[in-house]
C-alpha cells in the first residue's frame, strides 16, 4: 500500500485503448440491433411522413401536405384531446401509486418481499390478457358494476359510457404500470443515507416532515425518470384500448396511436400514418421538456 499525502485522494485509473476497444466489441452487437430495429425505423417513419406512400405503391414526395391534412383533420384533434386527457389523468395517479407503494414496502417486515412481488406482477402480465379480464370486470353486471351499484354510483358498463370509458382505461393503465415506478423509487429510497433521517428524527421532525424535507428531495431525479417513462407509455397506449374498446364508444377512447394504426394498417395510408407518428413524437418531446423544467431542474 502506498501512503498518499494528506488531503489528496487517489484518482481512478482511466481505461486503456485496448480495454475500451474490448468493451466496445461487447456493446457493438446490441448497438447494431438498436440502430437497425429501433433507430432506423424511426428515421424511416419520419421520412415517410413527407410522402404519399401506400402499401404496394411507390413513395412520392409531397412535402408538408400530410401535416396540413393533420391540422384540418377533426379526427386528429379529437384523438389528440383523448390522448392528452388520458395522459393527464394516468401519469399523476400512476406516480402517486408508485410512491405510496414504495413507501409502504420500504421498511423490512415479515412478508415484504412477497408484497413487492405481488405489486410488481402486473408489470410483467400480458396487456392483452389483462384487457380481456378487465373487459369482463367493467362490463354491465361485472364486479366493478356491482361494486359501483352498491355505493350508489353509476352501475352500467363503464366501457360503454363515453364519459367513463377513459377513467376505466386509466385504472387499467395505473394497475399495469405502478409496479415499475415502485421498483425505481424503492431502489432510490434504499440509497438515501440513514444519517439524514436520523438527524431529522433527533431534531424532532415528524414522519411527514421527514418524508417531505428529507426523502422527497432525494427522490427528485427518480421521480423525473418515472414521469418521463410514464408519460411516454401513456402517449403510446394502444393494447388495452384495442382489446377493451376498439376506440369507442363514438371514438371517446380513440387515441393518436389508434389513429396511426387505423391509417397505416386499415386504410394503408402509411404516409399519413407516419405524419401522425411524427406529431406524437413532437408532442412527447414537448411534454418531456416541460417535465425537465419542473421535476428535473437542478438548483
mmCIF file of N, CA, C and O in Angstrom, residues 161-197:
data_model
loop_
_atom_site.group_PDB
_atom_site.id
_atom_site.type_symbol
_atom_site.label_atom_id
_atom_site.label_comp_id
_atom_site.label_asym_id
_atom_site.label_seq_id
_atom_site.Cartn_x
_atom_site.Cartn_y
_atom_site.Cartn_z
ATOM 1 N N UNK A 161 -69.785 3.800 -21.799
ATOM 2 C CA UNK A 161 -70.123 5.176 -21.469
ATOM 3 C C UNK A 161 -69.025 6.091 -21.996
ATOM 4 O O UNK A 161 -67.844 5.933 -21.643
ATOM 5 N N UNK A 162 -69.376 7.054 -22.828
ATOM 6 C CA UNK A 162 -68.375 7.919 -23.454
ATOM 7 C C UNK A 162 -67.657 8.805 -22.443
ATOM 8 O O UNK A 162 -66.570 9.315 -22.732
ATOM 9 N N UNK A 163 -68.233 9.000 -21.267
ATOM 10 C CA UNK A 163 -67.593 9.817 -20.235
ATOM 11 C C UNK A 163 -66.712 8.972 -19.322
ATOM 12 O O UNK A 163 -65.631 9.390 -18.920
ATOM 13 N N UNK A 164 -67.144 7.761 -19.002
ATOM 14 C CA UNK A 164 -66.450 6.918 -18.034
ATOM 15 C C UNK A 164 -65.438 5.973 -18.660
ATOM 16 O O UNK A 164 -64.675 5.331 -17.930
ATOM 17 N N UNK A 165 -65.416 5.872 -19.986
ATOM 18 C CA UNK A 165 -64.521 4.897 -20.610
ATOM 19 C C UNK A 165 -63.053 5.252 -20.387
ATOM 20 O O UNK A 165 -62.220 4.365 -20.117
ATOM 21 N N UNK A 166 -62.690 6.533 -20.461
ATOM 22 C CA UNK A 166 -61.295 6.925 -20.242
ATOM 23 C C UNK A 166 -60.869 6.669 -18.792
ATOM 24 O O UNK A 166 -59.785 6.103 -18.561
ATOM 25 N N UNK A 167 -61.678 7.042 -17.769
ATOM 26 C CA UNK A 167 -61.290 6.675 -16.399
ATOM 27 C C UNK A 167 -61.117 5.169 -16.207
ATOM 28 O O UNK A 167 -60.225 4.736 -15.471
ATOM 29 N N UNK A 168 -61.947 4.347 -16.865
ATOM 30 C CA UNK A 168 -61.797 2.897 -16.758
ATOM 31 C C UNK A 168 -60.457 2.453 -17.339
ATOM 32 O O UNK A 168 -59.739 1.640 -16.741
ATOM 33 N N UNK A 169 -60.092 3.005 -18.488
ATOM 34 C CA UNK A 169 -58.808 2.664 -19.106
ATOM 35 C C UNK A 169 -57.640 3.176 -18.271
ATOM 36 O O UNK A 169 -56.582 2.534 -18.206
ATOM 37 N N UNK A 170 -57.831 4.315 -17.616
ATOM 38 C CA UNK A 170 -56.782 4.852 -16.743
ATOM 39 C C UNK A 170 -56.534 3.903 -15.577
ATOM 40 O O UNK A 170 -55.379 3.646 -15.199
ATOM 41 N N UNK A 171 -57.592 3.368 -14.995
ATOM 42 C CA UNK A 171 -57.439 2.436 -13.880
ATOM 43 C C UNK A 171 -56.638 1.206 -14.301
ATOM 44 O O UNK A 171 -55.765 0.728 -13.562
ATOM 45 N N UNK A 172 -56.921 0.706 -15.498
ATOM 46 C CA UNK A 172 -56.178 -0.453 -16.001
ATOM 47 C C UNK A 172 -54.715 -0.077 -16.223
ATOM 48 O O UNK A 172 -53.798 -0.846 -15.896
ATOM 49 N N UNK A 173 -54.473 1.111 -16.779
ATOM 50 C CA UNK A 173 -53.102 1.559 -17.031
ATOM 51 C C UNK A 173 -52.323 1.711 -15.731
ATOM 52 O O UNK A 173 -51.167 1.280 -15.630
ATOM 53 N N UNK A 174 -52.934 2.324 -14.723
ATOM 54 C CA UNK A 174 -52.259 2.504 -13.436
ATOM 55 C C UNK A 174 -51.967 1.149 -12.803
ATOM 56 O O UNK A 174 -50.878 0.919 -12.271
ATOM 57 N N UNK A 175 -52.932 0.242 -12.868
ATOM 58 C CA UNK A 175 -52.733 -1.106 -12.317
ATOM 59 C C UNK A 175 -51.550 -1.813 -12.980
ATOM 60 O O UNK A 175 -50.772 -2.495 -12.322
ATOM 61 N N UNK A 176 -51.415 -1.640 -14.276
ATOM 62 C CA UNK A 176 -50.391 -2.372 -15.017
ATOM 63 C C UNK A 176 -49.017 -1.718 -14.943
ATOM 64 O O UNK A 176 -48.017 -2.345 -15.294
ATOM 65 N N UNK A 177 -48.920 -0.437 -14.487
ATOM 66 C CA UNK A 177 -47.654 0.279 -14.566
ATOM 67 C C UNK A 177 -47.061 0.678 -13.219
ATOM 68 O O UNK A 177 -45.858 0.912 -13.136
ATOM 69 N N UNK A 178 -47.869 0.779 -12.150
ATOM 70 C CA UNK A 178 -47.339 1.370 -10.930
ATOM 71 C C UNK A 178 -46.209 0.543 -10.315
ATOM 72 O O UNK A 178 -45.350 1.072 -9.610
ATOM 73 N N UNK A 179 -46.191 -0.772 -10.579
ATOM 74 C CA UNK A 179 -45.142 -1.619 -10.013
ATOM 75 C C UNK A 179 -43.766 -1.255 -10.517
ATOM 76 O O UNK A 179 -42.775 -1.369 -9.770
ATOM 77 N N UNK A 180 -43.659 -0.808 -11.763
ATOM 78 C CA UNK A 180 -42.354 -0.425 -12.312
ATOM 79 C C UNK A 180 -41.835 0.830 -11.619
ATOM 80 O O UNK A 180 -40.678 0.890 -11.197
ATOM 81 N N UNK A 181 -42.707 1.832 -11.501
ATOM 82 C CA UNK A 181 -42.303 3.051 -10.795
ATOM 83 C C UNK A 181 -41.970 2.773 -9.340
ATOM 84 O O UNK A 181 -41.048 3.370 -8.780
ATOM 85 N N UNK A 182 -42.731 1.879 -8.716
ATOM 86 C CA UNK A 182 -42.463 1.498 -7.332
ATOM 87 C C UNK A 182 -41.049 0.946 -7.188
ATOM 88 O O UNK A 182 -40.320 1.286 -6.246
ATOM 89 N N UNK A 183 -40.640 0.101 -8.129
ATOM 90 C CA UNK A 183 -39.310 -0.506 -8.072
ATOM 91 C C UNK A 183 -38.216 0.542 -8.194
ATOM 92 O O UNK A 183 -37.214 0.510 -7.462
ATOM 93 N N UNK A 184 -38.384 1.503 -9.117
ATOM 94 C CA UNK A 184 -37.385 2.559 -9.311
ATOM 95 C C UNK A 184 -37.275 3.437 -8.057
ATOM 96 O O UNK A 184 -36.173 3.725 -7.570
ATOM 97 N N UNK A 185 -38.422 3.856 -7.520
ATOM 98 C CA UNK A 185 -38.409 4.724 -6.346
ATOM 99 C C UNK A 185 -37.908 3.986 -5.111
ATOM 100 O O UNK A 185 -37.214 4.570 -4.269
ATOM 101 N N UNK A 186 -38.267 2.719 -5.009
ATOM 102 C CA UNK A 186 -37.805 1.920 -3.872
ATOM 103 C C UNK A 186 -36.285 1.783 -3.888
ATOM 104 O O UNK A 186 -35.630 1.891 -2.837
ATOM 105 N N UNK A 187 -35.706 1.551 -5.049
ATOM 106 C CA UNK A 187 -34.256 1.447 -5.160
ATOM 107 C C UNK A 187 -33.582 2.755 -4.756
ATOM 108 O O UNK A 187 -32.540 2.758 -4.077
ATOM 109 N N UNK A 188 -34.172 3.877 -5.149
ATOM 110 C CA UNK A 188 -33.592 5.181 -4.771
ATOM 111 C C UNK A 188 -33.743 5.432 -3.271
ATOM 112 O O UNK A 188 -32.828 5.973 -2.633
ATOM 113 N N UNK A 189 -34.883 5.052 -2.702
ATOM 114 C CA UNK A 189 -35.088 5.248 -1.263
ATOM 115 C C UNK A 189 -34.062 4.480 -0.440
ATOM 116 O O UNK A 189 -33.561 4.973 0.569
ATOM 117 N N UNK A 190 -33.750 3.275 -0.872
ATOM 118 C CA UNK A 190 -32.802 2.461 -0.126
ATOM 119 C C UNK A 190 -31.378 2.978 -0.255
ATOM 120 O O UNK A 190 -30.487 2.525 0.447
ATOM 121 N N UNK A 191 -31.167 3.928 -1.180
ATOM 122 C CA UNK A 191 -29.855 4.551 -1.371
ATOM 123 C C UNK A 191 -29.678 5.808 -0.528
ATOM 124 O O UNK A 191 -28.575 6.344 -0.436
ATOM 125 N N UNK A 192 -30.777 6.309 0.050
ATOM 126 C CA UNK A 192 -30.705 7.539 0.844
ATOM 127 C C UNK A 192 -29.957 7.243 2.150
ATOM 128 O O UNK A 192 -30.302 6.301 2.863
ATOM 129 N N UNK A 193 -28.936 8.022 2.486
ATOM 130 C CA UNK A 193 -28.186 7.776 3.733
ATOM 131 C C UNK A 193 -29.089 7.821 4.953
ATOM 132 O O UNK A 193 -29.891 8.757 5.112
ATOM 133 N N UNK A 194 -28.961 6.815 5.804
ATOM 134 C CA UNK A 194 -29.793 6.751 7.003
ATOM 135 C C UNK A 194 -29.505 7.912 7.949
ATOM 136 O O UNK A 194 -30.373 8.308 8.747
ATOM 137 N N UNK A 195 -28.297 8.485 7.863
ATOM 138 C CA UNK A 195 -27.931 9.571 8.766
ATOM 139 C C UNK A 195 -28.832 10.792 8.599
ATOM 140 O O UNK A 195 -29.074 11.534 9.547
ATOM 141 N N UNK A 196 -29.342 10.997 7.360
ATOM 142 C CA UNK A 196 -30.198 12.161 7.124
ATOM 143 C C UNK A 196 -31.493 12.059 7.915
ATOM 144 O O UNK A 196 -31.916 13.016 8.570
ATOM 145 N N UNK A 197 -32.138 10.897 7.856
ATOM 146 C CA UNK A 197 -33.378 10.722 8.605
ATOM 147 C C UNK A 197 -33.120 10.689 10.108
ATOM 148 O O UNK A 197 -33.937 11.170 10.896
#
